């Protein structure tokens, strides 16, 4: 949809276009949000703009687990209360948020930043697998929980990691079935996700 053809002010169509680029925001939602912000107090718009800029300017990746953080190591890697014998492998930082929300898992994490997908040209060297193996080499990990997404790419990645990690004498578990196949972790509800962690099975 070409906003340039609409009889709106340049600044309005520019914001509509930018919002429209966000995942899950179609042209209609982009318009609704734009007109909402037009009516909102200037303070609210400024807070939103600043929040967007600061995630880009202040956020880095933890050099241990590759979670997003504003301090390195991140809060989870630094915490004395976490169970350091467990590492849960996820595809994206937002998956940590979903799992933490259930308050069941108390171990550490490792973010791959993707999943193996030959069709999309994502190979084993394009995600943080090498860093994971380095980490396992000199840590006292006794369980790795594979929490990649229950879809084709996630399963492929889990199988590949299991082949690499099992021979190291580390127990490898996978989130229990019950998560609907073809979905992504971040969209799973708390109850399903809690059950999936609690009932995780040896791979
Ligand atoms: Zn970390």
Short mmCIF file of C-alpha atoms and ligand atoms in Angstrom, two decimals:
data_model
loop_
_atom_site.label_atom_id
_atom_site.label_comp_id
_atom_site.label_asym_id
_atom_site.label_seq_id
_atom_site.Cartn_x
_atom_site.Cartn_y
_atom_site.Cartn_z
CA UNK A 1 0.00 0.00 0.00
CA UNK A 2 1.52 3.30 -1.05
CA UNK A 3 1.00 5.82 1.71
CA UNK A 4 2.26 8.55 -0.59
CA UNK A 5 -1.05 8.41 -2.47
CA UNK A 6 -3.07 9.10 0.66
CA UNK A 7 -4.16 12.65 1.41
CA UNK A 8 -2.23 12.71 4.72
CA UNK A 9 0.58 14.91 5.95
CA UNK A 10 4.08 13.69 5.15
CA UNK A 11 4.95 13.09 8.83
CA UNK A 12 1.80 11.03 9.32
CA UNK A 13 2.41 8.74 6.36
CA UNK A 14 6.06 8.38 7.37
CA UNK A 15 5.07 7.06 10.81
CA UNK A 16 2.46 4.75 9.28
CA UNK A 17 5.09 3.35 6.92
CA UNK A 18 7.63 2.80 9.72
CA UNK A 19 5.12 1.08 12.01
CA UNK A 20 3.96 -1.05 9.11
CA UNK A 21 7.47 -2.53 8.87
CA UNK A 22 7.13 -4.05 12.37
CA UNK A 23 6.19 -7.74 12.66
CA UNK A 24 2.49 -8.30 13.26
CA UNK A 25 1.57 -4.70 12.37
CA UNK A 26 -0.44 -4.51 9.17
CA UNK A 27 -1.36 -1.26 7.39
CA UNK A 28 -4.60 -0.91 9.37
CA UNK A 29 -2.87 -1.29 12.76
CA UNK A 30 -0.11 1.07 11.64
CA UNK A 31 -2.74 3.69 10.85
CA UNK A 32 -4.54 3.14 14.14
CA UNK A 33 -1.32 3.47 16.17
CA UNK A 34 -0.29 6.58 14.25
CA UNK A 35 -3.56 8.36 14.86
CA UNK A 36 -3.49 7.21 18.49
CA UNK A 37 -0.05 8.77 18.93
CA UNK A 38 -1.23 11.97 17.23
CA UNK A 39 -3.86 12.36 19.95
CA UNK A 40 -1.62 11.17 22.81
CA UNK A 41 0.26 13.66 25.03
CA UNK A 42 3.65 14.68 23.63
CA UNK A 43 5.28 13.17 26.76
CA UNK A 44 3.99 9.71 25.87
CA UNK A 45 5.31 9.94 22.32
CA UNK A 46 8.68 11.12 23.64
CA UNK A 47 8.91 8.20 26.12
CA UNK A 48 8.14 5.75 23.32
CA UNK A 49 10.74 7.27 20.99
CA UNK A 50 13.36 7.27 23.74
CA UNK A 51 12.59 3.68 24.73
CA UNK A 52 13.08 2.59 21.11
CA UNK A 53 16.39 4.42 20.83
CA UNK A 54 17.74 3.13 24.13
CA UNK A 55 17.19 -0.53 23.25
CA UNK A 56 19.38 0.11 20.23
CA UNK A 57 21.99 2.18 22.05
CA UNK A 58 22.29 0.47 25.45
CA UNK A 59 21.59 -3.18 24.80
CA UNK A 60 24.43 -5.60 24.15
CA UNK A 61 24.69 -9.38 24.13
CA UNK A 62 25.97 -11.22 27.21
CA UNK A 63 29.37 -12.67 26.29
CA UNK A 64 28.51 -15.91 28.14
CA UNK A 65 24.91 -16.76 27.22
CA UNK A 66 24.22 -14.22 24.40
CA UNK A 67 21.05 -12.97 26.05
CA UNK A 68 20.30 -9.27 25.55
CA UNK A 69 21.58 -7.25 28.49
CA UNK A 70 22.83 -3.82 29.53
CA UNK A 71 25.64 -5.30 31.62
CA UNK A 72 28.04 -8.12 30.82
CA UNK A 73 27.70 -10.83 32.15
CA UNK A 74 23.92 -10.55 32.24
CA UNK A 75 21.81 -10.70 35.43
CA UNK A 76 21.08 -14.42 35.02
CA UNK A 77 24.72 -15.42 34.39
CA UNK A 78 25.76 -13.28 37.38
CA UNK A 79 23.08 -14.50 39.78
CA UNK A 80 24.18 -16.58 42.78
CA UNK A 81 20.72 -18.10 42.99
CA UNK A 82 20.73 -19.90 39.65
CA UNK A 83 21.48 -23.60 39.32
CA UNK A 84 24.77 -23.55 37.40
CA UNK A 85 24.60 -27.26 36.56
CA UNK A 86 21.85 -26.70 33.97
CA UNK A 87 21.90 -24.80 30.69
CA UNK A 88 18.69 -24.31 28.72
CA UNK A 89 19.20 -23.74 24.99
CA UNK A 90 16.79 -21.35 23.29
CA UNK A 91 16.61 -19.84 19.82
CA UNK A 92 15.87 -16.22 20.71
CA UNK A 93 16.28 -13.92 23.73
CA UNK A 94 12.50 -13.50 24.00
CA UNK A 95 12.23 -17.27 24.68
CA UNK A 96 14.08 -16.68 27.96
CA UNK A 97 11.37 -14.21 28.90
CA UNK A 98 8.66 -16.79 28.19
CA UNK A 99 10.45 -19.48 30.23
CA UNK A 100 11.29 -17.13 33.12
CA UNK A 101 7.63 -16.17 33.26
CA UNK A 102 6.74 -19.72 34.32
CA UNK A 103 9.18 -19.50 37.31
CA UNK A 104 9.87 -23.23 37.07
CA UNK A 105 13.35 -23.28 35.59
CA UNK A 106 16.21 -22.04 37.75
CA UNK A 107 19.26 -22.88 35.64
CA UNK A 108 21.26 -20.86 33.13
CA UNK A 109 20.54 -20.22 29.45
CA UNK A 110 22.28 -20.11 26.10
CA UNK A 111 20.75 -18.18 23.20
CA UNK A 112 21.54 -19.57 19.74
CA UNK A 113 20.13 -16.57 17.84
CA UNK A 114 18.42 -18.75 15.28
CA UNK A 115 17.89 -22.35 14.30
CA UNK A 116 19.47 -24.52 11.64
CA UNK A 117 17.49 -24.04 8.43
CA UNK A 118 18.99 -25.22 5.16
CA UNK A 119 16.09 -23.70 3.23
CA UNK A 120 16.86 -20.26 4.65
CA UNK A 121 20.60 -20.76 4.39
CA UNK A 122 21.19 -20.88 8.15
CA UNK A 123 23.92 -23.41 8.86
CA UNK A 124 25.55 -24.62 12.07
CA UNK A 125 28.17 -21.86 11.85
CA UNK A 126 25.58 -19.08 11.62
CA UNK A 127 24.21 -19.61 15.14
CA UNK A 128 25.99 -19.65 18.51
CA UNK A 129 26.81 -23.39 18.60
CA UNK A 130 30.59 -23.05 18.70
CA UNK A 131 30.27 -20.74 21.70
CA UNK A 132 27.99 -23.25 23.42
CA UNK A 133 30.50 -26.06 23.00
CA UNK A 134 33.30 -23.84 24.33
CA UNK A 135 31.11 -23.06 27.30
CA UNK A 136 30.36 -26.72 27.98
CA UNK A 137 34.05 -27.57 27.83
CA UNK A 138 34.94 -25.62 30.92
CA UNK A 139 31.81 -25.61 33.02
CA UNK A 140 30.24 -28.03 35.46
CA UNK A 141 27.11 -28.55 33.41
CA UNK A 142 25.34 -31.84 34.04
CA UNK A 143 22.14 -31.17 32.07
CA UNK A 144 21.42 -29.37 28.82
CA UNK A 145 17.73 -28.64 28.21
CA UNK A 146 16.94 -28.26 24.51
CA UNK A 147 14.18 -25.65 24.34
CA UNK A 148 14.34 -24.87 20.64
CA UNK A 149 10.97 -24.25 18.99
CA UNK A 150 8.67 -27.23 18.37
CA UNK A 151 8.84 -26.78 14.60
CA UNK A 152 10.95 -28.27 11.80
CA UNK A 153 13.97 -25.97 12.27
CA UNK A 154 13.84 -26.29 16.05
CA UNK A 155 13.70 -30.09 15.90
CA UNK A 156 16.58 -30.26 13.42
CA UNK A 157 18.64 -28.02 15.67
CA UNK A 158 17.79 -30.08 18.78
CA UNK A 159 18.79 -33.31 17.04
CA UNK A 160 22.06 -31.81 15.85
CA UNK A 161 22.90 -30.48 19.33
CA UNK A 162 22.03 -33.81 20.94
CA UNK A 163 24.51 -35.56 18.65
CA UNK A 164 27.23 -33.09 19.69
CA UNK A 165 26.49 -32.89 23.41
CA UNK A 166 25.53 -36.46 24.41
CA UNK A 167 29.06 -37.82 23.77
CA UNK A 168 30.39 -35.27 26.30
CA UNK A 169 28.67 -37.23 29.06
CA UNK A 170 26.12 -34.48 29.71
CA UNK A 171 22.45 -35.41 30.11
CA UNK A 172 20.44 -33.91 27.24
CA UNK A 173 16.72 -33.30 27.74
CA UNK A 174 14.07 -31.87 25.42
CA UNK A 175 10.95 -29.95 26.40
CA UNK A 176 8.02 -32.34 26.72
CA UNK A 177 5.54 -32.78 23.87
CA UNK A 178 2.33 -30.93 24.45
CA UNK A 179 3.66 -27.79 22.90
CA UNK A 180 1.79 -27.78 19.60
CA UNK A 181 4.11 -28.64 16.71
CA UNK A 182 4.82 -25.82 14.30
CA UNK A 183 4.62 -23.07 16.92
CA UNK A 184 7.16 -20.86 18.60
CA UNK A 185 8.05 -20.88 22.27
CA UNK A 186 7.35 -17.23 22.85
CA UNK A 187 3.69 -17.71 21.94
CA UNK A 188 3.11 -20.74 24.19
CA UNK A 189 0.88 -20.15 27.21
CA UNK A 190 2.33 -20.39 30.74
CA UNK A 191 0.51 -23.58 31.68
CA UNK A 192 1.68 -25.50 28.61
CA UNK A 193 5.21 -24.17 28.94
CA UNK A 194 5.39 -25.00 32.66
CA UNK A 195 4.30 -28.57 31.92
CA UNK A 196 6.79 -28.80 29.07
CA UNK A 197 9.71 -27.87 31.34
CA UNK A 198 8.62 -29.96 34.29
CA UNK A 199 8.04 -33.04 32.15
CA UNK A 200 11.11 -32.63 29.98
CA UNK A 201 12.41 -35.96 28.77
CA UNK A 202 15.82 -37.35 28.13
CA UNK A 203 16.55 -36.92 24.46
ZN1 LIG B 1 24.31 -14.19 30.32
#
